[in-house]
Short mmCIF file of C-alpha atoms in Angstrom, two decimals:
data_model
loop_
_atom_site.label_atom_id
_atom_site.label_comp_id
_atom_site.label_asym_id
_atom_site.label_seq_id
_atom_site.Cartn_x
_atom_site.Cartn_y
_atom_site.Cartn_z
CA MET H 1 -24.60 9.36 -14.25
CA GLN H 2 -26.80 10.97 -11.58
CA ILE H 3 -28.55 9.36 -9.00
CA PHE H 4 -31.90 11.38 -7.80
CA GLY H 5 -33.52 9.34 -5.19
CA MET H 6 -34.49 5.77 -4.80
CA ARG H 7 -37.53 3.64 -6.11
CA LYS H 8 -39.90 1.60 -4.20
CA LYS H 9 -37.91 -1.71 -3.58
CA GLY H 10 -34.21 0.31 -2.73
CA LYS H 11 -32.95 1.10 -6.00
CA PRO H 12 -31.92 4.41 -6.75
CA ILE H 13 -33.02 6.03 -9.71
CA ILE H 14 -30.14 6.68 -12.27
CA LYS H 15 -29.84 9.20 -15.12
CA CYS H 16 -27.62 9.68 -18.17
CA ASP H 17 -25.87 12.49 -17.87
CA LYS H 18 -25.14 13.32 -21.52
CA CYS H 19 -28.79 12.15 -22.84
CA ASN H 20 -30.67 12.38 -19.31
CA ARG H 21 -32.17 9.04 -20.19
CA ILE H 22 -32.95 7.00 -16.84
CA ILE H 23 -30.88 3.62 -17.07
CA ASN H 24 -32.25 1.67 -13.82
CA LYS H 25 -33.49 -1.12 -15.95
CA GLU H 26 -30.39 -1.61 -17.60
CA LYS H 27 -28.11 -4.45 -15.90
CA PRO H 28 -24.63 -3.74 -14.76
CA LYS H 29 -21.85 -5.71 -17.51
CA TRP H 30 -18.64 -7.20 -16.90
CA LYS H 31 -15.41 -6.41 -18.67
CA LYS H 32 -12.08 -8.28 -17.87
CA VAL H 33 -8.92 -6.20 -19.29
CA GLY H 34 -5.63 -7.69 -18.28
CA ASP H 35 -5.77 -8.10 -14.25
CA ILE H 36 -8.45 -5.40 -14.06
CA GLU H 37 -11.98 -6.34 -14.17
CA TYR H 38 -15.03 -3.60 -14.31
CA TYR H 39 -18.50 -3.61 -13.46
CA TYR H 40 -20.21 -0.66 -15.69
CA LEU H 41 -23.73 0.71 -17.00
CA LYS H 42 -23.93 1.59 -20.35
CA CYS H 43 -26.91 3.93 -21.56
CA PRO H 44 -28.81 2.59 -24.83
CA ARG H 45 -29.82 5.82 -25.63
CA CYS H 46 -26.32 7.13 -26.37
CA LYS H 47 -24.05 4.57 -25.42
CA ALA H 48 -21.93 6.22 -22.59
CA VAL H 49 -20.44 4.65 -20.41
CA TYR H 50 -20.35 4.82 -16.43
CA THR H 51 -17.86 2.73 -14.65
CA ILE H 52 -19.31 1.32 -11.21
CA SER H 53 -16.26 -0.58 -10.22
CA ALA H 54 -12.81 -1.42 -11.24
CA THR H 55 -11.06 -4.21 -9.14
CA ASP H 56 -7.28 -5.52 -9.32
CA THR H 57 -6.45 -9.68 -7.87
CA ALA H 58 -5.60 -7.64 -4.31
CA LEU H 59 -8.71 -5.61 -4.01
CA ARG H 60 -11.10 -8.50 -4.89
CA GLN H 61 -9.17 -10.23 -2.41
CA ASP H 62 -9.99 -7.51 0.39
CA ILE H 63 -13.33 -7.58 -0.68
CA LYS H 64 -13.48 -11.12 0.21
CA ARG H 65 -11.61 -10.75 3.42
CA PHE H 66 -14.39 -8.00 4.52
CA GLU H 67 -17.38 -10.17 3.38
CA GLU H 68 -16.21 -13.14 5.59
CA MET H 69 -14.98 -10.84 8.25
CA THR H 70 -19.18 -9.09 7.91
CA ALA H 71 -20.83 -12.99 7.85
CA LYS H 72 -18.61 -14.09 10.72
CA ALA H 73 -20.33 -11.41 12.61
CA GLN H 74 -24.01 -12.44 11.60
CA GLY H 75 -26.36 -13.67 14.68
CA ARG H 76 -23.69 -11.91 17.38
CA LYS H 77 -22.73 -8.46 18.26
CA PRO H 78 -19.11 -7.89 16.68
CA THR H 79 -16.49 -6.10 19.07
CA GLU H 80 -15.45 -2.78 19.04
CA LYS H 81 -12.40 -4.04 17.61
CA GLU H 82 -13.85 -6.15 14.90
CA ILE H 83 -16.09 -2.94 13.55
CA GLN H 84 -13.08 -1.08 13.96
CA GLU H 85 -11.46 -3.21 11.71
CA ALA H 86 -14.31 -3.86 8.73
CA GLN H 87 -14.43 0.08 8.81
CA GLU H 88 -11.00 0.72 8.19
CA LEU H 89 -10.99 -2.20 5.61
CA LEU H 90 -14.32 -1.19 3.87
CA GLN H 91 -12.62 2.94 3.36
CA ALA H 92 -9.71 1.04 2.48
CA ASN H 93 -11.20 -0.77 -0.05
CA VAL H 94 -13.75 2.49 -1.56
CA ALA H 95 -10.22 4.49 -2.02
CA ARG H 96 -8.62 1.54 -3.84
CA ASN H 97 -11.57 1.26 -6.06
CA ARG H 98 -11.28 4.59 -6.85
CA GLU H 99 -7.70 4.64 -7.76
CA ILE H 100 -7.89 1.77 -10.29
CA LYS H 101 -10.57 3.16 -11.57
CA ALA H 102 -8.93 6.28 -12.18
CA GLN H 103 -5.38 5.02 -13.27
CA TYR H 104 -7.32 2.59 -15.59
CA PRO H 105 -10.20 4.10 -17.14
CA LEU H 106 -12.27 1.71 -19.24
CA GLU H 107 -12.42 2.03 -23.00
CA ILE H 108 -15.54 0.68 -24.50
CA LYS H 109 -15.66 0.47 -28.50
CA PRO H 110 -18.50 1.46 -30.26
#
């Protein structure tokens, strides 16, 4: 999946690596396999699957905690400590998401 700039409303232009079809209009799909939840895009032409995210229970809890931290800071200036904690949690969440995607690749049967 390749991203080629942004459209008017700030959405990325996404193109399939296999058949070069633009797949912007596709809505992400959701699938749960055991404890792992996946969000993915599927090319309507060649059926290539692109995993957007893969999360387990612990990561979903950390994502919720991050969202609560950012919501708490709405309407006021967060402290340096709050900013640092939020950035560290975000980086840890992104790294964990990548680990889960690598460890548990999504398999979609045709």
